[in-house]
Every structure is written in C-alpha cells, then in structure tokens.
XYZ file of C-alpha atoms in Angstrom:
607
model
C -18.649 19.117 -3.030
C -21.120 20.921 -5.342
C -20.647 18.334 -8.093
C -20.996 15.444 -5.671
C -24.164 16.867 -4.145
C -25.757 17.451 -7.550
C -25.065 13.919 -8.731
C -26.241 12.487 -5.413
C -29.542 14.399 -5.506
C -30.122 13.377 -9.124
C -29.470 9.758 -8.242
C -32.006 9.720 -5.417
C -34.608 11.439 -7.603
C -34.086 8.700 -10.195
C -34.340 6.059 -7.479
C -37.597 7.523 -6.240
C -39.162 7.718 -9.707
C -38.168 4.164 -10.588
C -39.380 2.705 -7.301
C -42.700 4.561 -7.400
C -43.310 3.443 -10.982
C -42.767 -0.188 -10.119
C -44.378 -0.266 -6.686
C -47.847 -0.845 -8.123
C -46.772 -4.066 -9.863
C -44.837 -5.445 -6.906
C -46.623 -8.027 -4.776
C -44.245 -8.686 -1.849
C -45.170 -11.516 0.479
C -43.332 -13.829 2.835
C -42.861 -17.484 1.910
C -40.909 -19.606 4.447
C -39.825 -21.969 1.676
C -37.753 -19.164 0.155
C -35.895 -18.554 3.411
C -32.434 -20.061 3.951
C -30.701 -19.661 7.332
C -27.216 -20.908 8.253
C -25.769 -20.546 11.761
C -22.488 -21.958 13.025
C -20.957 -21.741 16.489
C -17.401 -22.723 17.317
C -14.610 -22.125 19.775
C -10.915 -21.395 19.540
C -8.156 -22.322 21.999
C -5.216 -19.922 21.761
C -1.601 -19.969 22.872
C 0.877 -17.200 22.042
C 4.603 -17.930 22.162
C 6.655 -14.968 20.989
C 6.229 -11.277 20.259
C 2.603 -10.648 19.296
C 3.442 -7.957 16.738
C 5.488 -10.510 14.809
C 3.777 -13.892 15.181
C 0.175 -12.640 15.524
C 0.250 -9.266 13.800
C -3.419 -9.339 12.720
C -4.858 -11.793 15.275
C -6.718 -9.920 18.006
C -7.591 -13.125 19.890
C -4.034 -14.488 20.163
C -3.538 -13.269 23.739
C -6.836 -14.789 24.931
C -6.897 -18.330 26.277
C -10.069 -19.050 24.307
C -12.887 -17.349 22.451
C -16.177 -18.187 20.769
C -16.656 -18.003 17.003
C -20.063 -17.090 15.579
C -20.875 -17.239 11.881
C -24.186 -16.950 10.073
C -25.966 -16.197 6.820
C -29.600 -15.401 5.974
C -30.952 -15.505 2.405
C -34.475 -14.864 1.189
C -35.688 -15.091 -2.401
C -38.893 -13.347 -3.426
C -40.723 -12.672 -6.640
C -38.567 -10.073 -8.404
C -35.797 -9.802 -5.841
C -33.629 -11.279 -3.130
C -31.849 -10.381 0.081
C -28.700 -11.935 1.462
C -26.952 -11.061 4.742
C -23.977 -12.585 6.530
C -21.935 -12.050 9.678
C -18.796 -13.323 11.395
C -17.739 -12.527 14.966
C -14.597 -13.586 16.856
C -14.307 -10.690 19.293
C -14.806 -6.935 19.412
C -11.763 -6.305 17.235
C -12.372 -9.088 14.712
C -15.788 -9.033 13.079
C -17.317 -8.747 9.616
C -20.870 -8.175 8.343
C -22.512 -7.573 4.994
C -25.795 -7.549 3.086
C -26.993 -7.541 -0.534
C -30.449 -6.475 -1.688
C -31.953 -7.019 -5.148
C -35.202 -5.118 -5.827
C -37.452 -5.327 -8.892
C -35.418 -7.922 -10.820
C -32.034 -6.183 -10.504
C -33.343 -2.727 -11.329
C -32.157 -1.540 -7.927
C -29.145 -3.207 -6.282
C -27.929 -2.337 -2.792
C -24.829 -3.677 -1.071
C -23.096 -2.892 2.206
C -20.106 -4.410 4.037
C -18.517 -3.736 7.415
C -15.086 -4.978 8.499
C -13.179 -4.477 11.741
C -9.786 -5.885 12.733
C -6.803 -5.151 14.989
C -3.245 -4.589 13.778
C -0.444 -5.021 16.315
C 2.492 -2.665 15.847
C 6.094 -3.076 16.903
C 7.645 -1.167 19.800
C 11.153 0.006 18.947
C 13.167 0.124 22.158
C 15.879 2.121 20.322
C 18.655 -0.015 21.823
C 20.340 -0.614 18.483
C 21.170 3.104 18.276
C 24.059 2.592 20.714
C 26.265 1.625 17.766
C 28.373 4.753 17.254
C 32.033 5.568 16.997
C 33.922 6.377 20.207
C 36.577 9.030 19.667
C 39.760 9.114 21.716
C 39.196 10.136 25.321
C 35.440 9.630 25.332
C 32.809 6.961 24.892
C 30.150 6.607 22.276
C 27.883 9.651 22.301
C 24.683 8.567 20.596
C 21.911 8.519 23.189
C 18.291 7.453 23.191
C 15.231 7.769 25.442
C 12.041 5.716 25.202
C 9.578 7.789 27.226
C 6.869 5.088 27.144
C 8.864 1.886 27.350
C 5.976 -0.201 28.760
C 3.313 0.770 26.210
C 1.936 -1.721 23.677
C 1.113 -0.393 20.240
C -1.684 -1.308 17.885
C -4.408 0.128 15.655
C -8.052 -0.934 15.390
C -9.168 -0.414 11.805
C -12.823 -0.442 10.754
C -14.231 0.072 7.272
C -17.809 0.452 6.081
C -18.499 0.290 2.323
C -21.879 0.765 0.657
C -23.017 0.760 -2.958
C -26.314 1.591 -4.651
C -26.874 0.913 -8.350
C -29.911 1.817 -10.439
C -30.451 0.245 -13.859
C -32.969 2.593 -15.513
C -35.762 0.358 -16.883
C -37.015 2.964 -19.371
C -33.536 3.454 -20.875
C -31.722 0.102 -21.288
C -27.970 0.535 -21.054
C -28.127 3.492 -18.659
C -27.211 3.002 -15.005
C -26.304 5.187 -12.048
C -24.169 4.120 -9.106
C -23.162 5.671 -5.822
C -20.415 4.278 -3.588
C -19.538 5.360 -0.083
C -16.586 4.284 2.042
C -15.864 5.276 5.636
C -12.666 4.139 7.339
C -11.617 4.702 10.931
C -8.250 4.025 12.606
C -7.909 4.248 16.385
C -5.196 3.132 18.760
C -1.640 3.877 19.810
C 1.570 4.090 17.788
C 5.169 5.067 18.471
C 6.531 8.398 17.244
C 10.276 9.053 17.032
C 12.399 12.154 16.582
C 15.929 13.415 17.174
C 17.674 16.422 18.628
C 18.215 19.527 16.551
C 21.993 19.496 16.534
C 23.992 16.458 15.494
C 21.661 13.503 15.838
C 23.079 12.486 19.191
C 19.765 12.020 21.011
C 16.886 9.976 19.601
C 13.591 9.775 21.518
C 10.426 7.714 21.244
C 6.982 8.699 22.533
C 3.510 7.176 22.436
C 1.083 8.826 20.033
C -2.695 8.369 20.165
C -4.169 7.682 16.713
C -7.662 8.869 15.745
C -8.071 9.092 11.960
C -11.050 8.939 9.609
C -11.333 8.705 5.826
C -14.613 9.556 4.108
C -15.071 8.729 0.429
C -17.944 9.624 -1.930
C -17.978 8.102 -5.407
C -20.922 8.683 -7.799
C -20.731 7.376 -11.368
C -22.830 6.958 -14.502
C -22.541 4.273 -17.168
C -24.090 4.327 -20.651
C -24.037 1.598 -23.285
C -25.296 2.365 -26.797
C -24.756 -0.360 -29.342
C -21.041 -1.209 -29.462
C -20.086 1.879 -27.408
C -19.730 2.031 -23.624
C -19.163 5.340 -21.823
C -18.428 5.801 -18.125
C -17.878 8.838 -15.916
C -16.615 8.446 -12.356
C -16.127 11.166 -9.736
C -14.308 10.643 -6.435
C -14.069 12.903 -3.398
C -12.018 11.743 -0.428
C -11.309 13.566 2.828
C -8.847 12.499 5.498
C -9.230 13.934 8.997
C -6.921 13.406 11.927
C -7.762 13.925 15.573
C -4.517 12.238 16.598
C -2.192 13.679 19.194
C 0.673 15.820 17.939
C 3.613 14.917 20.201
C 6.114 17.607 21.108
C 9.750 17.407 22.112
C 11.360 19.918 24.485
C 14.510 21.528 23.100
C 16.916 23.656 25.104
C 19.459 26.118 23.800
C 22.580 24.293 22.712
C 25.503 24.665 25.122
C 29.110 23.710 24.523
C 30.066 21.373 27.389
C 33.710 22.436 27.079
C 33.103 26.175 27.426
C 31.217 28.376 29.904
C 27.544 29.033 29.267
C 27.046 31.548 26.480
C 30.014 30.370 24.395
C 28.356 28.502 21.543
C 31.035 28.475 18.867
C 31.734 24.774 19.336
C 28.208 23.878 18.273
C 27.401 26.602 15.769
C 28.011 24.370 12.765
C 25.885 21.546 14.093
C 22.720 23.360 15.056
C 20.440 22.696 12.109
C 17.606 25.065 13.009
C 16.196 27.556 15.510
C 18.530 27.488 18.505
C 15.967 28.579 21.117
C 14.357 27.068 24.179
C 10.934 25.452 23.836
C 8.925 22.588 22.376
C 8.516 21.666 18.734
C 5.928 19.270 17.252
C 6.907 16.133 15.366
C 5.280 13.124 13.718
C 2.358 15.151 12.404
C -0.161 13.574 10.047
C -1.691 16.375 7.964
C -5.341 16.414 6.992
C -5.948 16.171 3.270
C -8.511 16.125 0.483
C -8.497 14.454 -2.903
C -10.776 14.628 -5.894
C -10.542 12.866 -9.228
C -12.420 12.649 -12.515
C -12.292 9.524 -14.665
C -13.731 9.188 -18.159
C -13.726 5.814 -19.928
C -14.721 4.862 -23.452
C -14.868 1.397 -24.994
C -15.890 0.311 -28.486
C -16.564 -3.342 -29.360
C -16.221 -3.451 -33.147
C -16.130 -6.486 -35.450
C -12.752 -8.117 -34.822
C -11.509 -5.086 -32.864
C -11.847 -3.644 -29.388
C -10.722 -0.085 -28.606
C -10.662 1.646 -25.215
C -9.542 5.087 -24.099
C -9.304 6.440 -20.535
C -8.610 9.856 -19.045
C -7.883 10.633 -15.373
C -7.336 13.941 -13.611
C -6.882 14.356 -9.863
C -5.610 16.695 -7.176
C -4.517 15.783 -3.636
C -4.228 18.692 -1.201
C -2.570 19.057 2.192
C -5.123 21.188 4.023
C -2.959 21.604 7.139
C -0.061 23.502 5.562
C -1.630 26.974 5.358
C -1.700 27.953 9.039
C 1.156 30.447 8.696
C 4.875 30.529 8.066
C 7.137 28.112 9.878
C 8.778 25.158 8.197
C 9.419 23.498 11.554
C 5.653 23.266 12.045
C 4.953 22.082 8.508
C 3.347 25.418 7.596
C 4.095 27.228 4.350
C 1.257 29.821 4.270
C -0.449 27.834 1.526
C -2.176 24.520 0.959
C 0.227 22.189 -0.826
C -1.123 20.068 -3.659
C -0.106 17.306 -6.042
C -1.714 17.436 -9.497
C -1.939 14.343 -11.675
C -3.369 13.583 -15.080
C -3.065 10.529 -17.283
C -4.192 9.268 -20.645
C -4.127 5.601 -21.571
C -5.666 3.421 -24.215
C -5.640 0.017 -25.802
C -6.445 -1.776 -29.038
C -7.098 -5.490 -29.473
C -7.183 -6.953 -32.978
C -8.455 -10.467 -33.606
C -6.448 -11.185 -36.746
C -8.097 -14.544 -37.387
C -9.298 -17.573 -35.435
C -5.772 -18.420 -34.270
C -4.044 -15.029 -33.868
C -4.592 -11.919 -31.791
C -2.663 -8.678 -31.303
C -2.934 -6.203 -28.391
C -1.408 -2.733 -28.156
C -1.532 -0.517 -25.047
C -0.153 2.933 -24.317
C -0.019 5.292 -21.350
C 1.174 8.776 -20.460
C 0.994 10.463 -17.075
C 2.202 13.748 -15.636
C 2.561 14.532 -11.941
C 3.369 17.939 -10.488
C 3.672 19.000 -6.837
C 3.998 22.421 -5.240
C 7.388 23.791 -4.274
C 8.090 25.388 -0.906
C 10.784 27.659 0.483
C 12.376 26.602 3.776
C 13.814 29.417 5.898
C 16.425 27.994 8.267
C 16.646 30.039 11.493
C 20.241 29.708 12.647
C 21.980 30.402 15.943
C 24.279 33.396 16.396
C 27.670 32.845 17.988
C 28.294 34.916 21.105
C 31.741 33.640 21.991
C 34.799 31.809 20.839
C 37.835 32.704 18.775
C 35.974 33.751 15.614
C 32.542 34.503 14.261
C 31.171 36.406 17.267
C 27.808 37.923 16.356
C 27.551 35.838 13.214
C 25.673 32.755 12.179
C 27.638 29.843 10.788
C 26.308 30.721 7.328
C 27.603 34.297 7.749
C 30.995 32.978 8.789
C 31.151 30.726 5.700
C 29.787 33.414 3.406
C 26.890 31.253 2.278
C 23.305 30.437 3.249
C 21.392 27.338 4.307
C 17.888 28.424 3.248
C 16.605 26.330 0.372
C 13.713 25.588 -1.939
C 12.209 22.141 -1.598
C 11.523 20.800 -5.067
C 9.192 17.844 -4.942
C 10.359 14.378 -5.929
C 6.828 13.715 -7.219
C 7.378 15.832 -10.334
C 7.678 13.360 -13.183
C 6.455 12.285 -16.596
C 6.039 8.690 -17.698
C 5.545 7.134 -21.133
C 4.708 3.450 -21.575
C 3.980 1.216 -24.560
C 3.085 -2.497 -24.520
C 2.516 -4.956 -27.374
C 1.396 -8.602 -27.150
C 0.872 -11.257 -29.786
C -1.010 -14.526 -29.147
C -0.906 -17.465 -31.565
C -2.902 -20.670 -31.231
C -0.376 -22.863 -33.004
C -2.253 -26.123 -32.410
C -5.632 -27.069 -31.001
C -4.076 -27.608 -27.572
C -1.046 -25.268 -27.792
C -1.064 -21.478 -27.507
C 2.028 -19.225 -27.627
C 2.356 -15.661 -26.323
C 4.973 -13.013 -27.131
C 5.257 -9.600 -25.527
C 7.313 -6.420 -25.453
C 6.967 -3.465 -23.092
C 8.958 -0.239 -22.823
C 8.640 2.429 -20.151
C 10.390 5.797 -19.914
C 10.323 7.829 -16.677
C 11.586 11.416 -16.540
C 12.217 12.833 -13.033
C 12.047 16.598 -13.351
C 13.768 17.490 -10.042
C 16.283 14.655 -9.922
C 19.271 16.959 -9.394
C 17.806 18.222 -6.103
C 17.382 14.699 -4.729
C 20.676 13.179 -5.933
C 18.981 10.528 -8.062
C 19.122 9.613 -11.753
C 17.382 11.951 -14.197
C 15.532 9.329 -16.218
C 15.033 5.582 -16.397
C 14.175 3.398 -19.374
C 13.036 -0.179 -18.821
C 12.287 -2.833 -21.428
C 10.659 -6.225 -20.930
C 10.656 -9.138 -23.364
C 8.337 -12.048 -22.592
C 7.353 -15.404 -24.028
C 4.826 -17.906 -22.730
C 2.827 -20.967 -23.621
C -0.355 -22.773 -22.627
C -0.416 -26.473 -23.448
C -2.999 -29.211 -22.957
C -1.049 -32.413 -23.698
C -3.840 -34.738 -22.579
C -7.367 -34.708 -21.223
C -7.401 -33.332 -17.678
C -3.856 -31.878 -17.806
C -3.026 -28.204 -18.411
C 0.518 -26.819 -18.435
C 1.666 -23.197 -18.667
C 5.215 -21.818 -18.781
C 6.303 -18.175 -18.936
C 9.636 -16.366 -19.121
C 10.290 -12.624 -18.983
C 13.547 -10.692 -19.257
C 13.721 -7.085 -18.084
C 16.550 -4.675 -18.815
C 16.634 -1.314 -17.037
C 18.826 1.492 -18.313
C 19.785 3.740 -15.380
C 17.592 2.241 -12.634
C 16.649 4.436 -9.699
C 19.934 5.186 -7.913
C 21.058 7.483 -5.134
C 24.155 9.374 -6.222
C 27.113 9.671 -3.839
C 25.573 7.431 -1.200
C 28.718 5.973 0.425
C 31.010 7.511 3.005
C 34.547 7.945 1.641
C 37.020 5.109 1.928
C 40.275 5.496 3.882
C 42.204 6.364 0.710
C 39.533 8.788 -0.507
C 39.394 10.515 2.876
C 43.170 10.944 2.952
C 43.053 12.491 -0.515
C 40.467 14.962 0.793
C 42.731 15.925 3.700
C 41.190 13.983 6.602
C 40.450 10.445 7.669
C 37.117 8.909 8.751
C 36.286 9.627 12.388
C 38.306 12.842 12.589
C 36.046 15.353 10.862
C 36.409 18.911 12.116
C 34.236 19.661 15.146
C 33.232 22.932 13.500
C 32.465 21.587 10.021
C 28.990 21.674 8.527
C 27.667 18.223 7.688
C 26.244 19.184 4.308
C 29.672 20.232 3.049
C 32.210 18.025 4.816
C 30.275 14.834 5.588
C 27.461 14.357 3.066
C 29.374 16.411 0.541
C 32.324 14.001 0.393
C 30.339 10.805 -0.089
C 31.180 8.747 -3.147
C 29.706 5.967 -5.336
C 26.108 5.367 -6.412
C 23.898 2.887 -4.604
C 20.514 1.326 -5.393
C 18.136 -1.456 -4.412
C 16.701 -1.614 -7.932
C 17.818 -4.205 -10.516
C 19.411 -3.593 -13.873
C 18.463 -7.028 -15.227
C 15.681 -9.405 -14.157
C 15.049 -13.011 -15.230
C 11.567 -14.194 -14.234
C 10.415 -17.794 -14.828
C 7.028 -19.346 -13.965
C 5.613 -22.840 -14.396
C 2.096 -24.102 -13.541
C 0.211 -27.355 -13.976
C -3.394 -28.302 -13.350
C -4.167 -32.031 -13.386
C -7.518 -33.736 -12.900
C -6.111 -37.173 -12.057
C -9.585 -38.595 -11.510
C -13.052 -37.215 -11.041
C -12.287 -36.912 -7.322
C -8.637 -35.755 -7.292
C -7.521 -32.314 -8.477
C -3.809 -31.362 -8.319
C -2.108 -27.988 -8.858
C 1.643 -27.319 -9.004
C 3.268 -23.888 -9.279
C 6.932 -22.811 -9.473
C 8.310 -19.276 -9.641
C 12.005 -18.333 -9.829
C 13.414 -14.817 -10.188
C 16.988 -13.584 -10.250
C 17.714 -9.860 -10.413
C 20.967 -7.930 -10.220
C 22.732 -4.654 -10.849
C 26.494 -4.600 -11.470
C 26.891 -0.894 -12.242
C 27.297 0.378 -8.675
C 31.039 0.765 -8.323
C 32.070 -2.618 -6.989
C 29.272 -3.441 -4.537
C 26.660 -5.092 -6.721
C 23.014 -5.560 -5.790
C 21.313 -8.883 -6.385
C 18.162 -10.808 -5.523
C 17.514 -14.548 -5.633
C 13.878 -15.607 -5.105
C 12.084 -18.938 -5.394
C 8.475 -19.806 -4.627
C 6.916 -23.203 -5.204
C 4.029 -25.267 -3.992
C 1.627 -28.100 -4.597
C -2.057 -28.378 -3.746
C -4.217 -31.520 -3.825
C -8.015 -31.442 -3.574
C -9.789 -34.731 -2.831
C -13.581 -34.963 -3.032
C -14.640 -38.426 -1.812
C -18.347 -37.583 -1.820
C -20.791 -34.788 -2.520
C -20.383 -31.756 -0.214
C -17.159 -33.123 1.305
C -13.766 -31.907 0.155
C -10.305 -32.459 1.644
C -7.594 -29.977 0.685
C -3.865 -30.551 1.292
C -1.097 -28.174 0.258
C 2.535 -27.247 0.737
C 4.261 -23.988 -0.183
C 7.946 -23.012 -0.003
C 9.214 -19.442 -0.245
C 12.840 -18.276 -0.340
C 13.991 -14.715 -0.976
C 17.482 -13.298 -0.536
C 18.799 -9.931 -1.637
C 21.968 -8.024 -0.884
C 22.700 -4.311 -1.039
C 25.152 -1.882 0.533
C 24.461 1.633 1.730
C 26.174 4.120 3.990
C 24.636 4.265 7.449
C 25.918 7.477 9.006
C 26.266 7.965 12.744
C 27.084 11.178 14.528
C 29.412 12.313 17.302
C 27.241 14.533 19.478
C-alpha cells in the first residue's frame, strides 16, 4: 500500500496545482441554452412461466406483475468543459447511474459509473444422487439431505467504478490517471459437501454471501516524440464476511459389528475419525498486486511494442495454524506470475504488411504438505491398534503440488496483402507451447503444442457491398487430457482379479478403485476447423443488411475408442430500415446450434 499511497498523494498534488493555476482564467456561468435534459418513463408487464433461475437468470423484475421504468440524462456544455450524467431504474436490484465531467478543456477528466443487478442461482435438490449400484442383499446406499429445501438462492451484485485523469498542461504528453473499483456481492447460495468416509452421504446447506472487492489502480503515461511509455500499478483486496457452514461428523461405526469395532470402515475413512463439526465451502480472503510496464515506438514504416507484467495473488486466510481440513497451512499461499510479450508491425509497402508477436509467461504457486489424520482400528480380525496405512505398510500423507505451475511460449505471424483495390488477403500462423511442471501429480499430459493456420479475405465487389471470409485450422499435439480416467471394463477387471461392483470392502480407493482406471479422456480437441462468412450490404440509402455465418467442427480421435467431437453452427441476418430522420426499424434473426460428445467415468460409492 505504500506505493499506492505515494502515487495517489502525488496525483492529488498535481491536480491541485493544475486547478489552482487555471482557476483564474476560468469564467464559469450558467447558460440554459447549453442544458440538455432527457427524461423517459415507462412500464413493464411481467409474466414468469418456468424456473426463474433458468428463464430469468438476470431479470430481477420477472416475478413482479408490473414495474415502472425510469430513464434520464442531463448534459451541460460550458466554456472549457462539459458535464454529462445518466440514470436508469427498474427496481432496487436493477439500476444503473453514471456521470462524466470535463474541466478546463480536457485537462481534468472525471468519470464514475454505478451498476446494480440481481443474479438468480439454481437450487440443487440433490435427487439425481440416488443413482448408485445396489449390491446383493441391500438397496442403493448413496444418501442425500437438503437442509434448506425451501430456500431460494440469488446474489445481488453492485459495482462502482471511478476514474480521474489529469493531462498536465505544462508538459504535453504527460498524464496521470487513478482508477477505483468497488464491488459488493450479497445474497444466499447453496453449499454442498459429503461425508468423510465413502461418499455415501451428500448434504446441501444455505450459505449467506457477503463479499467485497476493492481495487486501486494508479498509472502514468508519457509520450515523447515517437515513443510512448506507460506504468500501471494495481492493488486488489477481496474480503469475505460470508457464513462458513459446518457439517457435523460422528465417529464411523460398522453397522455389522458392535460399537468400537471399526475394522470394516478403516480403509474408507479418509481423514480424522473423530466426533465434531468441520467447516466446508470456505471462500478465503485474498490480495493481489501487479506491475505493468508498456513501451511503444511508432517509427517510419514500423511499429514496435514491448510489455512486462509481474503479479502476486495471496491467500491471506491460510496462515491461521496447521490443519489441512480447515484450509490452514501455517503460511499465506501465493501464486507468482510474470510475463513478457512484444510485437512488431512492418509496413512493407502500400499493399503489404507483416506483423510478428511473441509471448512468454511463467506461473508458480506454493506447495503445501497435507497431514492425513487416520483412524486406529480397535477391533476385528487384524490390524488392531493400527491405522490402515500401518496395516498396508505405507502412508497417505502427501504434498500438494499446484497445477498452476507452468510455462508458456507463443509466437504469431500475420501477412496482409492488398491484391486489388477492393480485395485484401490475410495469412496467419500461430504456435503455442505449454509446459505443465507438476503434470505427473495431477494425471494430465506434461506439455501441449498447438498450431493454427489461417487464411482470410476482405472483398468489396460493388459499391455498398462488403464480403469477408475466414478459415482457420488448428492442430493440437497432446491436448489437455486426464490420464486413466475410465473405470475398468469387465475384461480388464477380470484380468485384475475382480469384477466391477465387487471391490473388497476393506480396500483403499486410491489403490484398488482409482488405481485401476484405464484410458485417457479429454474435452479438448485435437483438430479444429473454423469457418466464418460475413456480408454488409447497403441496398439503398435507407436499408442496411448484415449476414453472418460461423461453423466449427472439432474432434479428438486419440482417446482409446471413445472420441470427443463438437459440431457448432451460428448464423443470423439483421436488417435496418430508416424511413425518415431519427426513426429506425431493426429486424433480425439468429440461429445457434452446438453439440459435443465426450465420455468420462462417473464413480459412485457403496457406503
């Protein structure tokens, strides 16, 4: 915060000096002829048929029979400046306001905006969880409890953004800016968790949401001749006053044995077999800061830019003491990121241009050690006085290596050629290499290389008609895949010595369930064909027509027999008719179709 405070104080000192220097020359007065006021009043009749969270997700007035609509704008132009303010109000959870102020002929610019809306959220009744396998002699044993079945869920989100910019009159090309953003989320959401043995009991509870995000963003911009330099600092804090729901856990008991004989469940208890409550669905508080430095040079026939970014995001709630079950690791956990990117545009001649872009980024997150507190068997045929790990001669404690750790390299080249006066061609190539440093701990591919080849054209065959067509082909070598994602087939299970549905009651899931999965699965394509077509036609001076078509087919056939594919089409037409000045009639139609298929293993558990 020291850097932010220093820049902020310097900015206000500069504002004060500039305003005091110009105040003597300013002659503000009110002239009614420079005032423009617009006010509109309307009404809305509403009818909701269906689940509000699906058919009216962002409409706060949908459940009202009717509501008023107020809209207005006030503008005033003065000698050396202007002010403009607007507002829109539907109800308490749907309103928007803003204002812009220009002082001393754009030397000082002020802007502020406020937005508030309501977002309906779904309520999962958990009924679909009844789908589990019934073993011989018993029914399905996957249970669920919705503790707040009658609650409706939704979040009211409000955001206030402000910006102040000072163009220093005594130093042309130098400007200071300060941005502030404050966001607030309040309402009710559903939190879900499961029991600590086999996942035989899933519960849902209501969770009160009270979250705020505060963002401070000072910057300075300097232009000297062909050079432009910019420095941008960002500090963001996220604070949560939301409820932390807790679930009551009791010591696991084997229903087939007297109390105190726990051997039947030893292998299934995943952590801390004690009585008491444990928190779940926590949203940690966090902070983030970033530095951005940008440089741009406009040279004869060439443009060069170079950018550098460095940031750190920190979980400030993870240092309250040891206890992985509580999300505490005795230290604040952080993700560090830095990136370097640049570009070069070369205007070869009047008809040709070449663009080259490159990027590198590195992301690194803290590692944590998870200490699994296991139950000790006090009965049964074997293992008395031991944990299940002791009985197996192994341990279940582990280090969590972050999936964020990665390095990425990217290079892009484009060539544009104005072949004819009304015909322009574009060619492009892009390659990206992503190296996942901890892939082996997350059962995903180590690295991915993707290449894209593109070609496009812009054509003006006649006056008033513009046509553009683009095609891109993407090939991905080793797309993001989850290794060993499928439960074993009947034949594979027999080869391993058991059949699906008859796993040992005393087996540990990591070794005998997850450990025997086979085949890789992904929802990422290996090849993508992307085609786009657009037209813009001014049929007459009063009729304007636009047509757009987009078709994409993507697939991956390297997944062991169950391929992934996507088939998407989007098209539409829009006609604008302007019969007279200040009157326009707009008519449009849009069609969207998207289908994709993938197969994964959805495991269920016998509790």
